[in-house]
Structure formats: C-alpha cells, structure tokens
PDB file of C-alpha atoms in Angstrom:
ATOM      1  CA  UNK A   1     121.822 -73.818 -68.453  1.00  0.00           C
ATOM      2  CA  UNK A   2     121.490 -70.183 -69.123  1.00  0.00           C
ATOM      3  CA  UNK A   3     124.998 -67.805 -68.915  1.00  0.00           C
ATOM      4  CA  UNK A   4     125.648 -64.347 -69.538  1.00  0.00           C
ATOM      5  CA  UNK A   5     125.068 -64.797 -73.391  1.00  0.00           C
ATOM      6  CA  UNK A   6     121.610 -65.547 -72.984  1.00  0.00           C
ATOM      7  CA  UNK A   7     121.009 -62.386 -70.760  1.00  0.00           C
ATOM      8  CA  UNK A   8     122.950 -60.157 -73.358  1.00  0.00           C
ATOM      9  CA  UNK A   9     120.838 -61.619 -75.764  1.00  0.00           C
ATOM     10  CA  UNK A  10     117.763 -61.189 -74.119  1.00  0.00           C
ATOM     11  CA  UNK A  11     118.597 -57.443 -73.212  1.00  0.00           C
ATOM     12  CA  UNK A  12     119.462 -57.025 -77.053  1.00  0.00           C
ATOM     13  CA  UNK A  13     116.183 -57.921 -78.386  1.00  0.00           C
ATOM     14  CA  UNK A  14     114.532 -56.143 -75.730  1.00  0.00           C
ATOM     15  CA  UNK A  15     116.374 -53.231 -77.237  1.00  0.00           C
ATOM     16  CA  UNK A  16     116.042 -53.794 -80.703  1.00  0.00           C
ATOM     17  CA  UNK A  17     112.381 -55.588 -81.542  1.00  0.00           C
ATOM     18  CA  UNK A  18     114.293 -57.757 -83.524  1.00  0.00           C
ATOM     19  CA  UNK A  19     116.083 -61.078 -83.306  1.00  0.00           C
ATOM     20  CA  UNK A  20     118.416 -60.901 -86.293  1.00  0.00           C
ATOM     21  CA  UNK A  21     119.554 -57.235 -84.582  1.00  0.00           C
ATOM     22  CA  UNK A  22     120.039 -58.939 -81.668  1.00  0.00           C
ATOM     23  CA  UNK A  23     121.814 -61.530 -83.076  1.00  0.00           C
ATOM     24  CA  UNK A  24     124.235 -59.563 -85.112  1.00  0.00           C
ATOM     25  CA  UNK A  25     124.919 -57.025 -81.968  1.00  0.00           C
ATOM     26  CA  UNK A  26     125.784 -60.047 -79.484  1.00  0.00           C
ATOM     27  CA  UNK A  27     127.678 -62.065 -82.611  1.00  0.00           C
ATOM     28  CA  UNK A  28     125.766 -65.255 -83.188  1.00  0.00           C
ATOM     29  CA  UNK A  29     123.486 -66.803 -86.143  1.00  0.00           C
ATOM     30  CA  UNK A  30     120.115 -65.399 -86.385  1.00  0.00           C
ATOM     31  CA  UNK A  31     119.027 -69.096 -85.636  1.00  0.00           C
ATOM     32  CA  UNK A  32     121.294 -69.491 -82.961  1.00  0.00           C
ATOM     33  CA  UNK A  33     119.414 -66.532 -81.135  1.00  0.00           C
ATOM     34  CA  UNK A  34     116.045 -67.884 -81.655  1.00  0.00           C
ATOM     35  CA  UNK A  35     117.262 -71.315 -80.116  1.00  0.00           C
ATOM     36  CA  UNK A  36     118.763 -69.500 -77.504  1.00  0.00           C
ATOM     37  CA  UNK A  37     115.699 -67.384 -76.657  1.00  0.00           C
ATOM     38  CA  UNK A  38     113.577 -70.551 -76.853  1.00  0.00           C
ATOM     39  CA  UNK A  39     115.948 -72.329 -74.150  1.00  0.00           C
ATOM     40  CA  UNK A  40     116.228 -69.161 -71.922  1.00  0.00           C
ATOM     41  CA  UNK A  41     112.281 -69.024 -71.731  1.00  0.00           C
ATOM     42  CA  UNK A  42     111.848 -72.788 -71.551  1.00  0.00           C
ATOM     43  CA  UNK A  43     114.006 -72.691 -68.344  1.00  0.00           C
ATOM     44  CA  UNK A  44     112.169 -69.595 -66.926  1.00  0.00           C
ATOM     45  CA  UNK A  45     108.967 -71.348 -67.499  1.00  0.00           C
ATOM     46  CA  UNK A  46     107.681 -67.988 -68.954  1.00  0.00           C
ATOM     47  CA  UNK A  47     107.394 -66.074 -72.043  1.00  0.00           C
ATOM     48  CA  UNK A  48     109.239 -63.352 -72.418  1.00  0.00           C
ATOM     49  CA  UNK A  49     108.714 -62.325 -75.974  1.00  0.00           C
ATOM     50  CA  UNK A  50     105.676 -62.216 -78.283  1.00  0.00           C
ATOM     51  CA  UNK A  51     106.714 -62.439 -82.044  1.00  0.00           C
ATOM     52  CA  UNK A  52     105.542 -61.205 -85.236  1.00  0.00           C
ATOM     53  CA  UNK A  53     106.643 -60.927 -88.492  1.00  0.00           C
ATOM     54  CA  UNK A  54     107.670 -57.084 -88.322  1.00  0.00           C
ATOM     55  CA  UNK A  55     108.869 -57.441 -84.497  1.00  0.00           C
ATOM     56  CA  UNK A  56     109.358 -58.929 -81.652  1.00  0.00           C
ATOM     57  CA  UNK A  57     107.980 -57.698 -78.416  1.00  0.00           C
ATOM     58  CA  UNK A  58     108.149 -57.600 -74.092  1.00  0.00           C
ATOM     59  CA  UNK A  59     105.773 -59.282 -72.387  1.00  0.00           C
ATOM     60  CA  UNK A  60     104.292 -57.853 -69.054  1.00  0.00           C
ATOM     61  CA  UNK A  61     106.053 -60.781 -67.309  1.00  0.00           C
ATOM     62  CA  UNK A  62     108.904 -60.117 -69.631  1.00  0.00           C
ATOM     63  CA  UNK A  63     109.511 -56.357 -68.624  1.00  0.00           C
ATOM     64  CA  UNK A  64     110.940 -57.288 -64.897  1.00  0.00           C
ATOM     65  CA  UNK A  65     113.206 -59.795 -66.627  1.00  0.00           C
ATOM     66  CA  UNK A  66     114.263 -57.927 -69.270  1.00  0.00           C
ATOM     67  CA  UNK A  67     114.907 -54.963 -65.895  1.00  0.00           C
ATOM     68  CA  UNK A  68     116.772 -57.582 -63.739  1.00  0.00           C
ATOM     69  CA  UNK A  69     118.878 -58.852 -66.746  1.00  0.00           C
ATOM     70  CA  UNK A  70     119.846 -55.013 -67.664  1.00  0.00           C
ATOM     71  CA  UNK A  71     121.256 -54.636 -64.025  1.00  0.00           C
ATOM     72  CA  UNK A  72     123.043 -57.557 -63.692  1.00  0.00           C
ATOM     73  CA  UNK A  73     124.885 -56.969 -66.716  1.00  0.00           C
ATOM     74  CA  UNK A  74     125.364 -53.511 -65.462  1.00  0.00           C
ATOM     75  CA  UNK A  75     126.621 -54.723 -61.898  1.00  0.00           C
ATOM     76  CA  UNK A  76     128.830 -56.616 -64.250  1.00  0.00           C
ATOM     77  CA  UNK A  77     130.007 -54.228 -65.983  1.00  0.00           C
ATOM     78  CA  UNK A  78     130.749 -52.139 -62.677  1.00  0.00           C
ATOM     79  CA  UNK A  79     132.798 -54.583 -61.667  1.00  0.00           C
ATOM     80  CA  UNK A  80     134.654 -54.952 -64.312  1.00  0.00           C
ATOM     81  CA  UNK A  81     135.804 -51.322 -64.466  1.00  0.00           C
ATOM     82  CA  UNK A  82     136.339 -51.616 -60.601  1.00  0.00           C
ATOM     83  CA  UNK A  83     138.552 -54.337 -61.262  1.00  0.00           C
ATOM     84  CA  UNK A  84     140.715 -52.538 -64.070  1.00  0.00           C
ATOM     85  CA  UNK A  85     141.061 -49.787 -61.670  1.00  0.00           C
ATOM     86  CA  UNK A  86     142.275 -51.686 -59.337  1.00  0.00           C
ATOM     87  CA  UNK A  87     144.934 -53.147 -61.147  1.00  0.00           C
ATOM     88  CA  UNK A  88     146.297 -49.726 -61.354  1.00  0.00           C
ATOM     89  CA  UNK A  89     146.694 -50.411 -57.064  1.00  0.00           C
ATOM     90  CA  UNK A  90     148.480 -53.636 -57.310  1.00  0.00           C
ATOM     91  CA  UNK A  91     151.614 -52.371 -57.551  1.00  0.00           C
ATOM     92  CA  UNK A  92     153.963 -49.230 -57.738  1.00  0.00           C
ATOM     93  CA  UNK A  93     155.349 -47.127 -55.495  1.00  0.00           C
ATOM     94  CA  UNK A  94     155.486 -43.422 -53.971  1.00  0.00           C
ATOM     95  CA  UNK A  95     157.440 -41.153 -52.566  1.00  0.00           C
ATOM     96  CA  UNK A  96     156.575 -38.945 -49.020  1.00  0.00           C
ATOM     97  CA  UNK A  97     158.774 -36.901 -47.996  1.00  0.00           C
ATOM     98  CA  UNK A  98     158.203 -34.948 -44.393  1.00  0.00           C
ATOM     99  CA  UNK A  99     159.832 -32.885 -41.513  1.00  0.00           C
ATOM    100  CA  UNK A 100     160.886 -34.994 -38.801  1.00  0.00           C
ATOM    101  CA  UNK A 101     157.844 -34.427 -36.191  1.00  0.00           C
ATOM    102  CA  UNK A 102     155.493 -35.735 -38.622  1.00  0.00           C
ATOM    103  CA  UNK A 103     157.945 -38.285 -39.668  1.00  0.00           C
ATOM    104  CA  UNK A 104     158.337 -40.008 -36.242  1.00  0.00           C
ATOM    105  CA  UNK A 105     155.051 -39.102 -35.058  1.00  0.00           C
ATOM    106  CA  UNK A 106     151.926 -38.818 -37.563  1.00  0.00           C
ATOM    107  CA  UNK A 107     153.319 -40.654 -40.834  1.00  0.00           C
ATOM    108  CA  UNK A 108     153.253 -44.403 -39.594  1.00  0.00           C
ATOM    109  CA  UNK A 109     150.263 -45.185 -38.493  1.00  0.00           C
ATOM    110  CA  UNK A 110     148.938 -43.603 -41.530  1.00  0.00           C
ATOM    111  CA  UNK A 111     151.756 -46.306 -43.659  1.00  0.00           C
ATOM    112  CA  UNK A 112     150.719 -48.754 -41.169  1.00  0.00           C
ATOM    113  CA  UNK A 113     147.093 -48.856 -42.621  1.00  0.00           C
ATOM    114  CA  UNK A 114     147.595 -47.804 -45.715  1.00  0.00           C
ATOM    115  CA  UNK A 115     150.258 -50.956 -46.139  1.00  0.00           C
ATOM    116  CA  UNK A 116     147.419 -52.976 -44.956  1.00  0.00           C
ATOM    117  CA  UNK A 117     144.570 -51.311 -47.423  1.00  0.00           C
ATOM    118  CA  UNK A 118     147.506 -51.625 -50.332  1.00  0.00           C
ATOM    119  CA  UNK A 119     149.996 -54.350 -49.437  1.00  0.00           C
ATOM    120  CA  UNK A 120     151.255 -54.204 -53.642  1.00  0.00           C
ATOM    121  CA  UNK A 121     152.113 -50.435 -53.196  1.00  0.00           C
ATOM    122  CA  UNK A 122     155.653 -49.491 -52.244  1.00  0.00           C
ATOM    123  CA  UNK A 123     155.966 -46.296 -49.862  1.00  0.00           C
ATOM    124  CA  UNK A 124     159.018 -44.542 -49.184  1.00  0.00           C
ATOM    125  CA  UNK A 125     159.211 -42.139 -46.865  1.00  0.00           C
ATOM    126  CA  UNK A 126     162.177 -39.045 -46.826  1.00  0.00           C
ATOM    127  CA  UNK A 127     162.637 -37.408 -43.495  1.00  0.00           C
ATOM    128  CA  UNK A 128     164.421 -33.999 -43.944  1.00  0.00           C
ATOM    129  CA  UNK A 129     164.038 -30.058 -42.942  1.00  0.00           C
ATOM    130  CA  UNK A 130     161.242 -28.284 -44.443  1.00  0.00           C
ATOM    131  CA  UNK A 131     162.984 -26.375 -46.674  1.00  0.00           C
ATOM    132  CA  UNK A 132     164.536 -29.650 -48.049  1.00  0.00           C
ATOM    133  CA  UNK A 133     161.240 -30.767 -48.526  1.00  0.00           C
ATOM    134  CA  UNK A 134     160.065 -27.605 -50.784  1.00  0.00           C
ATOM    135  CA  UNK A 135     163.471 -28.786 -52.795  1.00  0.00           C
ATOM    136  CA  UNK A 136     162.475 -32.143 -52.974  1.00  0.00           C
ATOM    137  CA  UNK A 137     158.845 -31.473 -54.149  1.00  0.00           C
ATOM    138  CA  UNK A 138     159.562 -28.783 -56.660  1.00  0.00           C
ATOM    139  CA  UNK A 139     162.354 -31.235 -58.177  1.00  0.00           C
ATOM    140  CA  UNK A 140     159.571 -34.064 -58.908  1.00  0.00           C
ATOM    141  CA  UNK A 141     161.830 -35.811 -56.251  1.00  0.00           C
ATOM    142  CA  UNK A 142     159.171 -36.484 -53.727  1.00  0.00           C
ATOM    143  CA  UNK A 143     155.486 -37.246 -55.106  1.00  0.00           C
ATOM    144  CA  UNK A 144     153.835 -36.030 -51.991  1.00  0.00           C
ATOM    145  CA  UNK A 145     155.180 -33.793 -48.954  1.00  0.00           C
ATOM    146  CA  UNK A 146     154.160 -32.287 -45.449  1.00  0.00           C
ATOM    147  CA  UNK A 147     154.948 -28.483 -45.463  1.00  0.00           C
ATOM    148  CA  UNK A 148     154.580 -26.125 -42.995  1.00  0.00           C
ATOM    149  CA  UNK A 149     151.347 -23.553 -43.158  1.00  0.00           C
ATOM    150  CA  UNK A 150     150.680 -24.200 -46.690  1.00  0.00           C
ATOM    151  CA  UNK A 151     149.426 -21.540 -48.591  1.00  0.00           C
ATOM    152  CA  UNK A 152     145.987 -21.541 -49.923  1.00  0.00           C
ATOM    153  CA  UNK A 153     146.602 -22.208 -53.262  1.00  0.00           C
ATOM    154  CA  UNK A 154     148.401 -25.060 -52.968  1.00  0.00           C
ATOM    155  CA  UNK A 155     145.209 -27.195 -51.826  1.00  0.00           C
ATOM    156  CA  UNK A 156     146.690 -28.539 -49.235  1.00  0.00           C
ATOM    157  CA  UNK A 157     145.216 -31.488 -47.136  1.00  0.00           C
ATOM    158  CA  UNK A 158     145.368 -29.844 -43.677  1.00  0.00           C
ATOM    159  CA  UNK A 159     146.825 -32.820 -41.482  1.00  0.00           C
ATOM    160  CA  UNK A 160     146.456 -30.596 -38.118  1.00  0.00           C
ATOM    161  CA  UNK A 161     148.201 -27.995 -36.167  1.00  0.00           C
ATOM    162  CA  UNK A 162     150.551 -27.539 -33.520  1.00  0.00           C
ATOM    163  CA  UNK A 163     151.403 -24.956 -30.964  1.00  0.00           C
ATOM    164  CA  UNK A 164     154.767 -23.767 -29.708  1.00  0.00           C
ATOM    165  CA  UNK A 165     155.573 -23.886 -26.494  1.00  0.00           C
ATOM    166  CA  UNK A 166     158.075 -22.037 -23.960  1.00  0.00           C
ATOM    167  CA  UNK A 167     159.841 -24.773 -22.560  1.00  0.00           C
ATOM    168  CA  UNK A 168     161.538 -23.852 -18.972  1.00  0.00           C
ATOM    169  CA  UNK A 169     163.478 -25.359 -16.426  1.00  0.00           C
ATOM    170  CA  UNK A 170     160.944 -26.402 -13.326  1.00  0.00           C
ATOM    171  CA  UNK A 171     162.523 -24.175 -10.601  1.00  0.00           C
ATOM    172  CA  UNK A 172     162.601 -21.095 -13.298  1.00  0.00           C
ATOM    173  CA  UNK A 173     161.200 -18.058 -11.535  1.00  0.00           C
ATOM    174  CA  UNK A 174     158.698 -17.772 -15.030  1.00  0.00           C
ATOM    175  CA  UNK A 175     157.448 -21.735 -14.281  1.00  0.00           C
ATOM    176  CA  UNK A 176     155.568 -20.508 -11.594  1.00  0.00           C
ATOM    177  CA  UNK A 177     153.327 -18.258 -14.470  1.00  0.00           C
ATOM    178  CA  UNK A 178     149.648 -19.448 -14.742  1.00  0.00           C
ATOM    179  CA  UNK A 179     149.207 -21.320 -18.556  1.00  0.00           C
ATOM    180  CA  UNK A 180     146.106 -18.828 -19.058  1.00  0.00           C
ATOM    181  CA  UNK A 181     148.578 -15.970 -18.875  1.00  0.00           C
ATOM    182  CA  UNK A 182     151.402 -17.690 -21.041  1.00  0.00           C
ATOM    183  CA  UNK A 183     154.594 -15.837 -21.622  1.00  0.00           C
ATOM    184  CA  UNK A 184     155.516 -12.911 -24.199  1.00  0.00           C
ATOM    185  CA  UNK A 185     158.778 -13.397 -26.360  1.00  0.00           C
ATOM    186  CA  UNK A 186     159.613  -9.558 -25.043  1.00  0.00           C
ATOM    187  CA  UNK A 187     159.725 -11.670 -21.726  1.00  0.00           C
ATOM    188  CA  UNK A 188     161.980 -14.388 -23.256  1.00  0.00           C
ATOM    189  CA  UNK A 189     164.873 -11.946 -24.901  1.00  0.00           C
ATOM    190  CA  UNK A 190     167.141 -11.610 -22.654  1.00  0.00           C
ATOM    191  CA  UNK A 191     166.709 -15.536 -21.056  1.00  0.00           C
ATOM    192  CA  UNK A 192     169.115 -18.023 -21.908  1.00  0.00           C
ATOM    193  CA  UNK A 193     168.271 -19.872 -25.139  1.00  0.00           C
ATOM    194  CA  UNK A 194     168.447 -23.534 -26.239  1.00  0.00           C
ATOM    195  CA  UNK A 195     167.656 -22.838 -29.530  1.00  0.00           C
ATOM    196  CA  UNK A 196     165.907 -26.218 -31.013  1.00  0.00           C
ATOM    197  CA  UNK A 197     165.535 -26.205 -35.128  1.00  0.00           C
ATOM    198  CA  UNK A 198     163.820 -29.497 -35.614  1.00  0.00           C
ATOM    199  CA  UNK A 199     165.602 -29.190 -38.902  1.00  0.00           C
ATOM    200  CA  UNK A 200     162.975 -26.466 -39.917  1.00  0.00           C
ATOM    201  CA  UNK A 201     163.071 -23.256 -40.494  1.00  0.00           C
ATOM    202  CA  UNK A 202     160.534 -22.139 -38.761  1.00  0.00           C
ATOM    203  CA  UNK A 203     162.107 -21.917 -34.775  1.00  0.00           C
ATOM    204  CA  UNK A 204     162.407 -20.360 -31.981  1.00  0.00           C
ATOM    205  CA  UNK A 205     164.576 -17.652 -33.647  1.00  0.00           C
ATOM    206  CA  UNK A 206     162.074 -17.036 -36.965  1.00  0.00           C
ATOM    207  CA  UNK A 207     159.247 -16.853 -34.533  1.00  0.00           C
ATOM    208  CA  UNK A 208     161.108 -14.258 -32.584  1.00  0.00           C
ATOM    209  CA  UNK A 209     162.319 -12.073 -35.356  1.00  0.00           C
ATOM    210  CA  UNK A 210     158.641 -12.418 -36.726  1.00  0.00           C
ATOM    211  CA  UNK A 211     157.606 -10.845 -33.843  1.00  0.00           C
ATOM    212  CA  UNK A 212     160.262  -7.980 -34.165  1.00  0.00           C
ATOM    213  CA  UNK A 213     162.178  -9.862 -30.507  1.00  0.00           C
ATOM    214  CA  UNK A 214     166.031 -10.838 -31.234  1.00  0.00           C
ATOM    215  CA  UNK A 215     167.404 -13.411 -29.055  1.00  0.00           C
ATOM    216  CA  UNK A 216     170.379 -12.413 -27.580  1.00  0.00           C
ATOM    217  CA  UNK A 217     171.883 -15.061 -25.217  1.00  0.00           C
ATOM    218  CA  UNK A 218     171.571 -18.223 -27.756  1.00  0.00           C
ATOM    219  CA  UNK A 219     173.908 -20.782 -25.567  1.00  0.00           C
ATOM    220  CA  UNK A 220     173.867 -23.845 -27.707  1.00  0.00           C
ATOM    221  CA  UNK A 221     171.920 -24.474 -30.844  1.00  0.00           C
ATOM    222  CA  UNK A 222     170.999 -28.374 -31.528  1.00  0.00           C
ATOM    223  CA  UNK A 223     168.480 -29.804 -33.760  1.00  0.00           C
ATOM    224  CA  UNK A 224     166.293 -31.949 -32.365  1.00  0.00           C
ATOM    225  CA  UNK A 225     163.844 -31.638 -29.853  1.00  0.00           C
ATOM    226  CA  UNK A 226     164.410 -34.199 -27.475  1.00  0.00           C
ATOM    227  CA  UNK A 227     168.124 -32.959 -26.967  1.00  0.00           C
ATOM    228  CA  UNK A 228     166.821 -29.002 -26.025  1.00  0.00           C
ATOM    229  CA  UNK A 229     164.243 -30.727 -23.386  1.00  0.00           C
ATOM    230  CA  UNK A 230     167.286 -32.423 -22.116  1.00  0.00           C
ATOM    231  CA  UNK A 231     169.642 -29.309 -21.847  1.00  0.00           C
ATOM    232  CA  UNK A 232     166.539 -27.252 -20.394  1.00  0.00           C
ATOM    233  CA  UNK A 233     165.973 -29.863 -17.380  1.00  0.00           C
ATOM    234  CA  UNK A 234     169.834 -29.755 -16.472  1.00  0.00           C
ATOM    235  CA  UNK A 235     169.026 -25.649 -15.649  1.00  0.00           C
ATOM    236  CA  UNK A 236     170.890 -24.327 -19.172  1.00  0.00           C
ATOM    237  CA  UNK A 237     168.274 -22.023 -20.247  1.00  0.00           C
ATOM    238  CA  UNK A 238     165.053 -22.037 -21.547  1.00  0.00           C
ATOM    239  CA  UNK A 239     163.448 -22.578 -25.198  1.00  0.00           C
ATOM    240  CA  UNK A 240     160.427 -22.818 -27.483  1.00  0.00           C
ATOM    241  CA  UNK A 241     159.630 -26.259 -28.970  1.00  0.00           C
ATOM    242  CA  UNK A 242     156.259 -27.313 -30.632  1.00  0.00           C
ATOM    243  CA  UNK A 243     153.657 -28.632 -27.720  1.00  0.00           C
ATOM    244  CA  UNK A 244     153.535 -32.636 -30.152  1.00  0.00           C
ATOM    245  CA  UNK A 245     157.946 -32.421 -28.974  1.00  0.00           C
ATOM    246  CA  UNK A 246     156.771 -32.575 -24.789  1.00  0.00           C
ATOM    247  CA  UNK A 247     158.455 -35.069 -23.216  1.00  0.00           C
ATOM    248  CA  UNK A 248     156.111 -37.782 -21.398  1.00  0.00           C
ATOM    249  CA  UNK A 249     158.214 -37.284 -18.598  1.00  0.00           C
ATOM    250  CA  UNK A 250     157.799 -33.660 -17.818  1.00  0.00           C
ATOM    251  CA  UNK A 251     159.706 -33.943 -14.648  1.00  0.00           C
ATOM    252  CA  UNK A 252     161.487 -30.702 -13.691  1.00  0.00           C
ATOM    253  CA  UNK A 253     159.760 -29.084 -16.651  1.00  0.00           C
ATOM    254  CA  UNK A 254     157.326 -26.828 -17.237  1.00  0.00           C
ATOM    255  CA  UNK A 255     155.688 -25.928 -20.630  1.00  0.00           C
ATOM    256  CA  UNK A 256     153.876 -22.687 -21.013  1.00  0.00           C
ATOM    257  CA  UNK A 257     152.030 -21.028 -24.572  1.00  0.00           C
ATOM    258  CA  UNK A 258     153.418 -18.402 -26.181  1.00  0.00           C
ATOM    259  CA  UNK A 259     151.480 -15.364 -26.029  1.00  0.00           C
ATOM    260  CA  UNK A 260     150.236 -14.340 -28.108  1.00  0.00           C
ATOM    261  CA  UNK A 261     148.931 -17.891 -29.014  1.00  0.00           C
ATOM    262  CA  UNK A 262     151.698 -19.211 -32.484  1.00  0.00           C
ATOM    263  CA  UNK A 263     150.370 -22.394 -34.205  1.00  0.00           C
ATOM    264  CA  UNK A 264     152.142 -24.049 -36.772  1.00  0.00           C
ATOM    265  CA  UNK A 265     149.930 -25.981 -39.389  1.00  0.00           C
ATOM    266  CA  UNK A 266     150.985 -28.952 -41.463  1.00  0.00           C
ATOM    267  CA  UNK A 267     149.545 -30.174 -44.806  1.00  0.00           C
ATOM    268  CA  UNK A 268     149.932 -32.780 -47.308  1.00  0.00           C
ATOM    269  CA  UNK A 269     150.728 -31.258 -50.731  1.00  0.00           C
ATOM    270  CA  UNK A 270     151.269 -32.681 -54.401  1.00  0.00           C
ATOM    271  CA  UNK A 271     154.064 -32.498 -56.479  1.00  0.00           C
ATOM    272  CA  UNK A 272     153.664 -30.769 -59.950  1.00  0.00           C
ATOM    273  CA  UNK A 273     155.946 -33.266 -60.918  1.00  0.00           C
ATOM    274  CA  UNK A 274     154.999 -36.289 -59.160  1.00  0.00           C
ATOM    275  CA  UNK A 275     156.036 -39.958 -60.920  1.00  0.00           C
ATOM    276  CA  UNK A 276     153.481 -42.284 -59.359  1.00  0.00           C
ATOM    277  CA  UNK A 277     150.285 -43.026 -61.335  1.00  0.00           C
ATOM    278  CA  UNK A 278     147.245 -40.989 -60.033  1.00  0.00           C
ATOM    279  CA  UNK A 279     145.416 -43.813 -58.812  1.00  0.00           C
ATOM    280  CA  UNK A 280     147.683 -44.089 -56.425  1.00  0.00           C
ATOM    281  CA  UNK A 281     148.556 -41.071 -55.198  1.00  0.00           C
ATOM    282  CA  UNK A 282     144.195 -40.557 -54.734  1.00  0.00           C
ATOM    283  CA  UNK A 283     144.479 -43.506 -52.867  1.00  0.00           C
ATOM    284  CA  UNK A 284     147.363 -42.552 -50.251  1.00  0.00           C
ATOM    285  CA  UNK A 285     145.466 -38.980 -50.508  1.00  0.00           C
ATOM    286  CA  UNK A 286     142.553 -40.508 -49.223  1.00  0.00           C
ATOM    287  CA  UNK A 287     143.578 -42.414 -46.606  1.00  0.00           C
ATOM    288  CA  UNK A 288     145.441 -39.544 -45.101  1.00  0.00           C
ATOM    289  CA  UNK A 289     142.208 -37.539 -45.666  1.00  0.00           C
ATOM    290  CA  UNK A 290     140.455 -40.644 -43.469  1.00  0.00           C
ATOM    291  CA  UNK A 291     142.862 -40.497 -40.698  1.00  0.00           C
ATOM    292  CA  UNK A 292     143.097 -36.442 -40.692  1.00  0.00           C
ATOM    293  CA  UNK A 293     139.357 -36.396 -40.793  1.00  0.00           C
ATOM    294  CA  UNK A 294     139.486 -38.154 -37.333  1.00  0.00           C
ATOM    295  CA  UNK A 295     141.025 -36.005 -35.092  1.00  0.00           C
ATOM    296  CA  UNK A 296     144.113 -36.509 -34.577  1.00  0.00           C
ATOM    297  CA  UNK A 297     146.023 -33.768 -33.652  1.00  0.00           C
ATOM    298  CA  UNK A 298     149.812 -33.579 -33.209  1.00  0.00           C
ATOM    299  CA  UNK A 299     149.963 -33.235 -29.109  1.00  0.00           C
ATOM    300  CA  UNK A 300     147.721 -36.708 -29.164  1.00  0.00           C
ATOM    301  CA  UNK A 301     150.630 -38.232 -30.658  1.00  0.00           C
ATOM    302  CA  UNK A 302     153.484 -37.633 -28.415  1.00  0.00           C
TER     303      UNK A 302
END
C-alpha cells in the first residue's frame, strides 16, 4: 500500500538524481528507499525511474507522476497551513463597540452570521454615544468601533450612510411642503424643537450651528429617537432625526429632507490598541465588508 512517504520519496529523487539524497532528505536507509521505490512502481505497474551508477533518472511516464505527486503534497501542505490558521478562529473573543442606531439596527444580523461562520469566537458588543466610542477605541477598550463620518485616514470600512430628516407633526402647515423642495434649517429656527441626541453628538443642534442657524425654542431634549417621534405626533413641535429612526407607523407624521441634502456616514474602524489576535479581527472585518458590500443601507433596516 503506498502512503505519503512513498510520494515524498518519489518527489525527492525526482529532485535530487539520487536515492541515497533522497533517502537522507525524507529520513530513511538508503535501502529502505530503494525497496520503497521498487514497491511504489510495482503497484503503479510502471517505471518511474531509470538507474545508473552516477544517477537516477524520470521516465517519460514518470514525469506526470512525479507532477501529480508534487501537487498533492502541495494541496497537502495547503491544507495544513489552512488548518493552523484556522486554529487561530476557534476561539477568542472581540470587542464592538457602536452608537445605538447601528447597535439595534445594522450590528446583528452581521453577529447573527458571523456567530454562524465562527461559532468558537466570542463577540461583545458596547452600545454607547459616539463620543464614548472615540474614548473607548483610543483606550484599547473596544477592538473595533462604528464612528460617525470617519476621516480618511483612518481607513475606515464605510458601512453606509444616512440622511437626516425634519420630522413634523402631520397637520403642520410645513407637512404640506413637496419632499423635492425639502425644508431649510433658516425655516426651522424659530419652530418648536424636540431636540433628539441619539446619544451622539452629532444632532439636530450641531447640524444647526454647523449651518450658522441657532435653535431657539428647544422644548424638551430626550435621547432617543423613538421618544421625539412620539412627542412630535402628540403636536409638541417638530425635529430632525436620521431617515433609518422613521417610525413604520408614520401616522400623523410627515418626514421631509433637509435642504440642503445632510448625510451622516458610518464606518467600521480599528483600534490602535486592539487585544484580539488579527486573525480574528480580518475575519469579523470581512464579514462586515461582505454584508456592507451588499447594499444595505440604514433606511432598509428600520
């Protein structure tokens, strides 16, 4: 019966023109090779080496052989890295950390499947504001976070984008605006404001100083989203919320873009301190490059 010693063996002569070579690089007796070469060619009913004093050569029937034998043990080889890679995936753990949006919206089905791709791998994931985020990821805290509009340099995986909205009460005298038009924030001053944080700093109130507006009849301030849609249906004012934070149930609502068009833009960055091994942060960075890479956008989620 032949194994894989024979085929090393055979591969070594092939390589060296010489049987006690051979011998000596695959660690058996120089007689021990020539029995095994004997066998090996006995069982392939061919010859695959002509022999001489000074060497010891390939046959033309030999060469394919000697060709299929060098990939096998090559395939072999492949594997075997593959598999000590691998083991580097069996177990471990990691640390995302995310604004809550992404958290509640975007971040488990990605978990969901990458659980299933790496059911050895521990993920933990940190919900808090952006800015705790930036704290968490320059500490080493966090391995991997979602920040808003990353800069460039930070090689960000872009996970998508998200525009914000001017969220008003149906019967508002502005609800009756066409979408195409969208509203100004020189419009929106002097409304009432549910201001909505989403435990970011980016809000309504950033975006309007950015754009050189103060809002000056703030009513209540609250920090999540689905509490401001709530206060803006029972008539208390109006506010800007990002479009993925739409209620299903729109009912005496109406959502209009800011114009000028404001995006915000997510993206998956690294740690410079990050604790879990690098094979498996590439591997969570990957699959989040898979799912990012098919679309989905943050208003497909709500």
């Amino acid at each position: 019966m032949m194994n894989l010693a024979h085929w090393r063996l055979l591969v070594a002569t092939a390589d060296t023109g010489n049987i006690s070579r051979a011998a000596e690089r695959v660690g058996i007796t120089q007689s021990g090779a020539s029995q095994a070469l004997a066998h090996l060619e006995a069982s392939l009913g061919l010859t695959v080496f002509t022999r001489s004093r000074r060497q010891v050569a390939v046959t033309a029937l030999g060469e394919p052989v000697v060709a299929h034998a060098r990939a096998m043990l090559d395939s072999l080889e492949a594997i075997r890295s593959l598999a000590d890679a691998a083991r580097e995936l069996d177990q471990g753990s990691i640390r995302v950390g995310s604004f809550p949006s992404v958290i509640s919206s975007w971040l488990p089905g990605l978990l969901r499947h990458f659980g299933l791709r790496h059911p050895g791998i521990d993920v933990v994931a940190l919900e808090g504001a952006d800015e705790e985020v930036e704290q968490w990821l320059a500490q080493g805290a966090i391995d991997l976070g979602v920040v808003l509009n990353p800069a460039k340099e930070r090689q960000a995986l872009v996970l998508g984008s998200d525009a914000w909205m001017v969220l008003l009460p149906a019967a508002h005298p502005m609800a009756r605006r066409s979408a195409a038009l969208g509203l100004g924030w020189h419009e929106l001053a002097a409304q009432p404001f549910i201001l909505a944080t989403g435990g970011c700093a980016v809000n309504g109130r950033s975006l309007a100083g950015q754009a050189g507006v103060d809002m000056t009849d703030i009513r209540v301030t609250v920090r999540d989203w689905a509490s401001a849609c709530a206060l803006v249906r029972e008539g208390m004012g109006l506010s800007v919320v990002p479009e993925s934070t739409l209620p299903l149930d729109m009912r005496g609502l109406r959502a209009l873009p800011l114009s000028p068009a404001v995006y915000r833009h997510f993206g998956l960055v690294r740690s410079p301190q990050a604790q879990a091994h690098a094979a498996v942060l590439d591997a969570f960075w990957a699959q989040a490059a898979d799912r990012a890479g098919r679309g989905y956008r943050m208003s497909a989620l709500r």
